[in-house]
mmCIF file of C-alpha atoms and ligand atoms in Angstrom:
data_model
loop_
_atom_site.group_PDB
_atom_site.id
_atom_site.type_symbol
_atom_site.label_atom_id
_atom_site.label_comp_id
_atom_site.label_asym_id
_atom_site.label_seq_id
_atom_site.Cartn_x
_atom_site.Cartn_y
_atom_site.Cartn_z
ATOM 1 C CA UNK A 1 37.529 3.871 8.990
ATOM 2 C CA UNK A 2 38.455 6.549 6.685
ATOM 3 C CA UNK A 3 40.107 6.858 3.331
ATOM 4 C CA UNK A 4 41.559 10.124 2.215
ATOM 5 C CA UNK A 5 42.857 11.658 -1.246
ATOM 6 C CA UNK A 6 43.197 7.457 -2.596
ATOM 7 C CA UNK A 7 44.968 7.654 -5.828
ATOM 8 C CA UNK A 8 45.351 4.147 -7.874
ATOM 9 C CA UNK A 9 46.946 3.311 -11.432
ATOM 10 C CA UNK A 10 47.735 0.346 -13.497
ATOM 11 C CA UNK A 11 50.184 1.681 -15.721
ATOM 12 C CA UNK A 12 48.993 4.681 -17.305
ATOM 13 C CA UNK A 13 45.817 4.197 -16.234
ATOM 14 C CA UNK A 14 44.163 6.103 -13.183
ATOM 15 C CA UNK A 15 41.218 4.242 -11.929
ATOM 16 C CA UNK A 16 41.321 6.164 -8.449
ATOM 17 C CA UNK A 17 41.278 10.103 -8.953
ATOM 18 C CA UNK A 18 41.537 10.899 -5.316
ATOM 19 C CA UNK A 19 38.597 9.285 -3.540
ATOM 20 C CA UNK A 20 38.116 9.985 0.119
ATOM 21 C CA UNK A 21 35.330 7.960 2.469
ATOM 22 C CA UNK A 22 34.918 8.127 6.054
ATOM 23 C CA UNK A 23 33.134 6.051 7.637
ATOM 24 C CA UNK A 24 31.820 6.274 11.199
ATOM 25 C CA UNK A 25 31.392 2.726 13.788
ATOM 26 C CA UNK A 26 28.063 1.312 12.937
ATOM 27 C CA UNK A 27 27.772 3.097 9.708
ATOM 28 C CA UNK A 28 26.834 1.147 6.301
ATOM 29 C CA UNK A 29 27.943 3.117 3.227
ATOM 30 C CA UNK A 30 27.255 1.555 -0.207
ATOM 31 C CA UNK A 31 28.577 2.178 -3.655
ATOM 32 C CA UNK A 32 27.153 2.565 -6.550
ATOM 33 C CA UNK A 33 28.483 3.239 -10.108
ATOM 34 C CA UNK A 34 28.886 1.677 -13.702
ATOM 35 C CA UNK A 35 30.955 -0.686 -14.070
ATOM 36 C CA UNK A 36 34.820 0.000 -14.487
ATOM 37 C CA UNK A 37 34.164 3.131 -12.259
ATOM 38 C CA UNK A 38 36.685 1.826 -9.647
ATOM 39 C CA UNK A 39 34.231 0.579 -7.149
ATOM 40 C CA UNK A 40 36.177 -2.604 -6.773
ATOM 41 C CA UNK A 41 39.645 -1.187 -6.634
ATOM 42 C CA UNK A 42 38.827 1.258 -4.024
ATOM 43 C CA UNK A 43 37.341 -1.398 -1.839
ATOM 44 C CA UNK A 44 40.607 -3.567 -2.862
ATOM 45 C CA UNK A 45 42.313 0.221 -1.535
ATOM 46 C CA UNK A 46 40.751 -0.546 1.614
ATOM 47 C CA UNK A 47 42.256 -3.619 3.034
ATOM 48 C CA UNK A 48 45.278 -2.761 0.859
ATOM 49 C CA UNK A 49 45.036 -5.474 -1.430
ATOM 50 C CA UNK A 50 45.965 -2.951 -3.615
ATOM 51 C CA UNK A 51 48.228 -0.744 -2.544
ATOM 52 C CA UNK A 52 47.503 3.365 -3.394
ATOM 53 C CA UNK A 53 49.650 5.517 -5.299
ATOM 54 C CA UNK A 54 48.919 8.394 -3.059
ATOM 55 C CA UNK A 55 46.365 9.225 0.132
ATOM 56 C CA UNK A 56 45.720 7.973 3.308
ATOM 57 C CA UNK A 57 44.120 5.163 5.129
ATOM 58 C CA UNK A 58 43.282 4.730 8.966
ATOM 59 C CA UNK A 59 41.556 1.793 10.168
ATOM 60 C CA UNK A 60 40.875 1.542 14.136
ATOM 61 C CA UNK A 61 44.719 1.810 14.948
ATOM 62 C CA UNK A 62 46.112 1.332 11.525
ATOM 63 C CA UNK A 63 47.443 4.168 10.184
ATOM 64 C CA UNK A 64 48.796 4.004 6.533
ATOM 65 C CA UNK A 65 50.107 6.816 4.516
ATOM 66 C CA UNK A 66 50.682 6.521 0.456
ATOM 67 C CA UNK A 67 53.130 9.369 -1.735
ATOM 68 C CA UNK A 68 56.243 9.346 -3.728
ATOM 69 C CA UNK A 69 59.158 8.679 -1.398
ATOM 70 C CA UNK A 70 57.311 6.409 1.171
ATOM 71 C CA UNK A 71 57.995 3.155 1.584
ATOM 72 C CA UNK A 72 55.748 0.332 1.205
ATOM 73 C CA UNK A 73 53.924 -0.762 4.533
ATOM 74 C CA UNK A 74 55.689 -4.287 4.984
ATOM 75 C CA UNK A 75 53.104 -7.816 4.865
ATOM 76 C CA UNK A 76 52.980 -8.110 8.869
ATOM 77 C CA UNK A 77 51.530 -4.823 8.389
ATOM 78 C CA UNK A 78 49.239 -5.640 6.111
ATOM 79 C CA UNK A 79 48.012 -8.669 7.503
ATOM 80 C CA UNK A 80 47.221 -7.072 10.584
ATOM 81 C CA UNK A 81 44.731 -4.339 8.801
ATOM 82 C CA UNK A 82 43.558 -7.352 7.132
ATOM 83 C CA UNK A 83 42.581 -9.094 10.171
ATOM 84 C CA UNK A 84 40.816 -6.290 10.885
ATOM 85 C CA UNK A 85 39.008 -5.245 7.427
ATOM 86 C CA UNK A 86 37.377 -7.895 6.270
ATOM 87 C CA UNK A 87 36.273 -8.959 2.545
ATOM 88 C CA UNK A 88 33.566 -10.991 0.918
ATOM 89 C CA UNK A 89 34.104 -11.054 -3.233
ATOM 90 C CA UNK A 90 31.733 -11.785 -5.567
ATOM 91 C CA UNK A 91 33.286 -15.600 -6.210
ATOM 92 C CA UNK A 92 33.294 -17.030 -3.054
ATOM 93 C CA UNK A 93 36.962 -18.645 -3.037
ATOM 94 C CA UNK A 94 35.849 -21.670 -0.222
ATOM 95 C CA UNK A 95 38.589 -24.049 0.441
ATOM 96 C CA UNK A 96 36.709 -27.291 -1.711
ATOM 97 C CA UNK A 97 38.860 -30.092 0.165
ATOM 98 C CA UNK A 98 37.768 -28.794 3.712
ATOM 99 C CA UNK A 99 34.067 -28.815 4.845
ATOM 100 C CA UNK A 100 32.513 -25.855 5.824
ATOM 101 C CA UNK A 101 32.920 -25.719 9.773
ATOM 102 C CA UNK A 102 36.913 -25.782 8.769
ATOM 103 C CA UNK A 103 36.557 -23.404 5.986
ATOM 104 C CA UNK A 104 35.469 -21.157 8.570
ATOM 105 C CA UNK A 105 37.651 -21.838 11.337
ATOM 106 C CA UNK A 106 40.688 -21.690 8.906
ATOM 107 C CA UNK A 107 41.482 -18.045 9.517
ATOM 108 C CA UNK A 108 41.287 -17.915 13.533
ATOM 109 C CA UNK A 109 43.351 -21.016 13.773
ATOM 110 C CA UNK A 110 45.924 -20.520 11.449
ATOM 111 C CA UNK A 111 46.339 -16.928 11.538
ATOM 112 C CA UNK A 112 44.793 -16.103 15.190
ATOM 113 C CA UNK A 113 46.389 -19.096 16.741
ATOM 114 C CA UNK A 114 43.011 -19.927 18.363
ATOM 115 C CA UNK A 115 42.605 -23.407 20.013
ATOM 116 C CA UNK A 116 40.361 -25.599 18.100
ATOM 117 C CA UNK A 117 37.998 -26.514 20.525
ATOM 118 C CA UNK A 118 37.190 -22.416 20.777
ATOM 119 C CA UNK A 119 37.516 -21.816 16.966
ATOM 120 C CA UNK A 120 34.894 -24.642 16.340
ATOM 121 C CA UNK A 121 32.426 -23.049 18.988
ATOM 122 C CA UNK A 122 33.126 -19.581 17.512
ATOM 123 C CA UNK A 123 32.211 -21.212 14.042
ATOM 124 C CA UNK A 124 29.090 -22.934 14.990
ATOM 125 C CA UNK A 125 28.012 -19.474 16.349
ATOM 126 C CA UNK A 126 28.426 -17.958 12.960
ATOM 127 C CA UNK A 127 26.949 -20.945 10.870
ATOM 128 C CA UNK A 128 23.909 -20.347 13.210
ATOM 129 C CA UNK A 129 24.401 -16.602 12.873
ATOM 130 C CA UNK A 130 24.365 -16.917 8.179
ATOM 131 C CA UNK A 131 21.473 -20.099 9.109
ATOM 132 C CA UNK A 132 24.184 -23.097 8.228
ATOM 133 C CA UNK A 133 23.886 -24.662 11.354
ATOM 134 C CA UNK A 134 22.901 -27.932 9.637
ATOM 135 C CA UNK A 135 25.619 -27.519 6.900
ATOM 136 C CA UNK A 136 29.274 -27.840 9.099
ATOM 137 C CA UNK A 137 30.317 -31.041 7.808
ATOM 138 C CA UNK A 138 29.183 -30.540 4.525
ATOM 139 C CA UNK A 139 31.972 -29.595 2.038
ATOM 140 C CA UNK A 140 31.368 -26.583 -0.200
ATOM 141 C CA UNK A 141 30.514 -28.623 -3.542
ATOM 142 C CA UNK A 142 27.386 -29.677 -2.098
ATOM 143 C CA UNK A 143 26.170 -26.636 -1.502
ATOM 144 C CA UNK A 144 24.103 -23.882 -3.272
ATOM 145 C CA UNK A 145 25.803 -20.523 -4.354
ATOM 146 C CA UNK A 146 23.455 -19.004 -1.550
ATOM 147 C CA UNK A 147 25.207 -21.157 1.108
ATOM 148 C CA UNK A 148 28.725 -20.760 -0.179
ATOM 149 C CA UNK A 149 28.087 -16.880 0.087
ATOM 150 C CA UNK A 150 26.817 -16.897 3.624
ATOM 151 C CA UNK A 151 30.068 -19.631 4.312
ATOM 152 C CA UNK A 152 31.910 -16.966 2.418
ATOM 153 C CA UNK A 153 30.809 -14.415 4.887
ATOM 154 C CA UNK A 154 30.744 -16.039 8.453
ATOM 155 C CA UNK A 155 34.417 -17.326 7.483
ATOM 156 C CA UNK A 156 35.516 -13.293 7.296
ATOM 157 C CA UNK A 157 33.083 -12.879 10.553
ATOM 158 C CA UNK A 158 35.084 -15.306 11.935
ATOM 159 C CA UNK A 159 38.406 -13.336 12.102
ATOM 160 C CA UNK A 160 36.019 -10.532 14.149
ATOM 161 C CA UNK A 161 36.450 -7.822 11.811
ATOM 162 C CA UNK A 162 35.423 -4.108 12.548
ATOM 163 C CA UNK A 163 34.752 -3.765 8.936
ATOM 164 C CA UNK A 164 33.472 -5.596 6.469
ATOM 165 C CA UNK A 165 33.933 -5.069 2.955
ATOM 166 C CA UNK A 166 31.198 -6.187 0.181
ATOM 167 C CA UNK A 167 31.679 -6.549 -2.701
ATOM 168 C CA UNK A 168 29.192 -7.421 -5.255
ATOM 169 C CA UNK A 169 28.359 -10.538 -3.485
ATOM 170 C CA UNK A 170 24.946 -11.640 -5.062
ATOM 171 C CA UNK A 171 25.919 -10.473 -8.487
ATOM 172 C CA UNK A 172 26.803 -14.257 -9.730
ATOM 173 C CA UNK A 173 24.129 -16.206 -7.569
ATOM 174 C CA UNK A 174 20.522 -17.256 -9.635
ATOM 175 C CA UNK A 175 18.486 -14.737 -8.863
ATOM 176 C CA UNK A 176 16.535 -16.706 -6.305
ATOM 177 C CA UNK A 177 19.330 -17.181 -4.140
ATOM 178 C CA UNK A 178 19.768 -13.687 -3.683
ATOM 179 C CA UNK A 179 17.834 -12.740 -0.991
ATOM 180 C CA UNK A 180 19.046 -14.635 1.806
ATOM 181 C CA UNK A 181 22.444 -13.479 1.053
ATOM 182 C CA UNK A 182 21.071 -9.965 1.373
ATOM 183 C CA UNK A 183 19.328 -11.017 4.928
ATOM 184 C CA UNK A 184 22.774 -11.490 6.647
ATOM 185 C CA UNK A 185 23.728 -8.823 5.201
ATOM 186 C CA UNK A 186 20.949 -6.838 6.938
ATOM 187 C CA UNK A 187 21.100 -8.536 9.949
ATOM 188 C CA UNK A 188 24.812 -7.591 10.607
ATOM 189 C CA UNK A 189 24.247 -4.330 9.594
ATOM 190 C CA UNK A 190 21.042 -4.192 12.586
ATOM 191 C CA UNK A 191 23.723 -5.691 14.689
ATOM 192 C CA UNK A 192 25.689 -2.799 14.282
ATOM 193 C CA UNK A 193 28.610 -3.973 12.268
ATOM 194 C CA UNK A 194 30.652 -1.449 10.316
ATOM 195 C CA UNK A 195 29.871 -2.378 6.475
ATOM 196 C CA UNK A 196 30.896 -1.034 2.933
ATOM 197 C CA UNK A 197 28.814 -2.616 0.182
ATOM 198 C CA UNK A 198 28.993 -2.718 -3.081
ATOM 199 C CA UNK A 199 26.066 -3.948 -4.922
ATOM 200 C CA UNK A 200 23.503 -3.223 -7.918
ATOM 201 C CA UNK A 201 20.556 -4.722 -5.699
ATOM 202 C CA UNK A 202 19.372 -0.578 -5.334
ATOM 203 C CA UNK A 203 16.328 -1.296 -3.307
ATOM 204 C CA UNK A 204 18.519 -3.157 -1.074
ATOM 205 C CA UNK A 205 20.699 -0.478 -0.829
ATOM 206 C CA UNK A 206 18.267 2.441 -0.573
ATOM 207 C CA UNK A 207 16.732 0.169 2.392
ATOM 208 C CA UNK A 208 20.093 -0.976 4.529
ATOM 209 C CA UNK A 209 22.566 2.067 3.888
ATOM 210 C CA UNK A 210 23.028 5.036 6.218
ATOM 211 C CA UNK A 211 24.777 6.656 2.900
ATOM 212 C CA UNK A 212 25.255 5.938 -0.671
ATOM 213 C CA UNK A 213 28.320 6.774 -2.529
ATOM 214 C CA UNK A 214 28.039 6.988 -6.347
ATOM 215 C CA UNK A 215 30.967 6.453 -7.964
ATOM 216 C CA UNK A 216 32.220 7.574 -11.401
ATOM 217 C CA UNK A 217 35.047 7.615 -13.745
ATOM 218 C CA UNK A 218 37.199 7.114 -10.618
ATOM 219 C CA UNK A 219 35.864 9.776 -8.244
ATOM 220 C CA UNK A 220 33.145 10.057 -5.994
ATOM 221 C CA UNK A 221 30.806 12.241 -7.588
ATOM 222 C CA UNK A 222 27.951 12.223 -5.118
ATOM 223 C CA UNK A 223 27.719 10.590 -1.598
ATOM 224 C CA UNK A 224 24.376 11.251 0.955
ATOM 225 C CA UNK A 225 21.321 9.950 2.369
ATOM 226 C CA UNK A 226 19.765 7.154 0.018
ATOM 227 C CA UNK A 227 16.927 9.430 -0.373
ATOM 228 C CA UNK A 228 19.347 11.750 -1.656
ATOM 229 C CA UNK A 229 21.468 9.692 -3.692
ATOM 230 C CA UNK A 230 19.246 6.939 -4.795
ATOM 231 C CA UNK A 231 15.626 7.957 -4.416
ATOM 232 C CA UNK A 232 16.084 11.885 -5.915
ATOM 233 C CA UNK A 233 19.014 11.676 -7.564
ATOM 234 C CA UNK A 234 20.639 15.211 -9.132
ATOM 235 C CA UNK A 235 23.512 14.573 -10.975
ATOM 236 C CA UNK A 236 22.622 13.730 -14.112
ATOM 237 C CA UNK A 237 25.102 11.200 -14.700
ATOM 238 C CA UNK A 238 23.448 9.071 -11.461
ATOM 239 C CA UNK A 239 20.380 9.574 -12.759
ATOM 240 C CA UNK A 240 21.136 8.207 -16.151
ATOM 241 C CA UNK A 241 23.231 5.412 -14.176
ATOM 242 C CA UNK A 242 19.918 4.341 -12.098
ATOM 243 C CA UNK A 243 17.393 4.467 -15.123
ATOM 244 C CA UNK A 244 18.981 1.023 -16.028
ATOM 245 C CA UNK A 245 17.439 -0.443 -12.381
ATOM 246 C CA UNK A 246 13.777 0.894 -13.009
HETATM 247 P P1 ADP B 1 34.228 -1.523 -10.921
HETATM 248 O O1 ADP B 1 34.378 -2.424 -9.736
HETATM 249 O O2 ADP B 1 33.562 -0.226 -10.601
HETATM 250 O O3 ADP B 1 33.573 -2.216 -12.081
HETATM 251 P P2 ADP B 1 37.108 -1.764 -11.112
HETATM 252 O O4 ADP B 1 37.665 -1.139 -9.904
HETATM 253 O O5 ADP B 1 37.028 -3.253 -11.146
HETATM 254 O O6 ADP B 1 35.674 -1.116 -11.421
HETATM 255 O O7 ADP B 1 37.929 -1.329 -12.372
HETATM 256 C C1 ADP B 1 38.192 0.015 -12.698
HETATM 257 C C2 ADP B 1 39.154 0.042 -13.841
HETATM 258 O O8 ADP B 1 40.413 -0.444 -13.394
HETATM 259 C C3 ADP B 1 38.751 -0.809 -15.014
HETATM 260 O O9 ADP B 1 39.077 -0.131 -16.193
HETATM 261 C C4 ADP B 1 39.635 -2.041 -14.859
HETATM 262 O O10 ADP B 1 39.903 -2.620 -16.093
HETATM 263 C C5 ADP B 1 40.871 -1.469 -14.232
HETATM 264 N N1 ADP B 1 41.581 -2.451 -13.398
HETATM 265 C C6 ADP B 1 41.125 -2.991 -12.255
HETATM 266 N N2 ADP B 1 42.019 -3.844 -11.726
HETATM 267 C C7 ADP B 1 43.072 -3.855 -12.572
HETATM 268 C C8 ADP B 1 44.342 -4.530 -12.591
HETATM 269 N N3 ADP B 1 44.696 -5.368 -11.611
HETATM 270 N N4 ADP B 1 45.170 -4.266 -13.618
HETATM 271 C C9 ADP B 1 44.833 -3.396 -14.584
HETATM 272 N N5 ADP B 1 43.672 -2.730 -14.642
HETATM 273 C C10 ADP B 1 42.797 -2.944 -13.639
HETATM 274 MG MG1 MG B 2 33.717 -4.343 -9.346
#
């Protein structure tokens, strides 16, 4: 997918300063950046949950263009890309009154129109696939933060997404429940899927990405190898960013 020229204010303030990504099948890009560097709202940009000022956004065969004078893409349009890119926040947002085989069949039922009997095969697949097998007829409360997070992410897997869109997703689990968020994560990126992280677990990143992007102040200031970006960093504004993570 690519992202070109993305401009973004609330109000008077510009978060986005023009931020372009492209991103090629199979690739895994992360960002990286202080916070309030507009890591999130370019991520937001790119399932148009926010909608751009300005730029461009293609997606497979989505094609959306931002400017003064355009008109705003209408919400069939929008759902569609969604369908397409999909997100996993930080808070993982499961349906409480439904257990977790329905949280994750939700989307392909109700939005895909998939028969049940299909969408709850699909469903055990992916509750295999995040190592919740055991855990379909549980309902979310009973689980761990871990296991809401992997729920979290087989129920966007389940809408069979070309993208998938990351962000921050261990930042509010207890630290020892962070890892085996960040093994799905590196299993579907082995599997080949399309991925944009955004995350603060560096050695994760340096490890899984094919290229970091370091955001700052609303532009991305530097974007390369991880041994580039992460491991010998240049700019001396990264540099000073990834002290805090020694
Ligand atoms: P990051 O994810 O890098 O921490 P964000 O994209 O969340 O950064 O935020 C960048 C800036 O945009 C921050 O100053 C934040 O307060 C502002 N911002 C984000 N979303 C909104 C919003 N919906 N309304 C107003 N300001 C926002
Ligand atoms: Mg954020």
């Amino acid at each position: 997918m690519s992202a070109e020229g993305i401009h973004k204010a609330f109000g008077t303030h510009q978060v986005l300063k023009g931020v372009s990504l492209d991103v090629a099948r199979g690739e895994v890009v992360t960002l990286i950046g202080a916070s309030g560097s507009g890591k999130s709202t370019f991520l937001r940009c790119l399932n148009l949950l926010e909608l751009p000022q300005a730029g461009k956004l293609a997606a497979g065969e989505h094609r959306f263009e931002f400017g003064t004078g355009r008109k705003a893409p209408d919400d069939a349009r929008l759902a569609l890309l969604r369908r397409d890119v999909g997100m996993v926040f930080q808070h993982f947002n499961l349906f409480p009154h439904m257990n977790v085989l329905a949280n994750v069949t939700e989307g392909p039922v109700q939005v895909k129109g998939m028969a049940k009997a299909e969408a709850n095969e699909l469903g055990r697949d992916l509750l295999d696939k995040v190592g919740l097998a055991d855990k379909a007829d549980a309902f979310p409360s009973r689980l761990s933060g871990g296991q809401k997070q992997r729920v979290a992410i087989a129920r966007a897997l389940a809408m069979k997404p070309d993208v998938m869109l990351f962000d921050e997703v261990t930042s509010a689990l207890d630290p020892e429940l962070v890892s085996e968020v960040l093994a799905v994560i590196r299993n579907l990126a082995a599997e080949g899927m399309t991925m944009i992280l955004v995350t603060h677990e560096m050695a994760f990143a340096a490890d899984v990405s094919n290229r970091v992007g370091f955001m700052n102040e609303g532009v991305m200031a530097e974007i390369g190898s991880p041994d580039d970006v992460i491991r010998k960093p240049r700019n001396p504004r990264l540099a000073t960013f990834l002290e805090r993570f020694h």
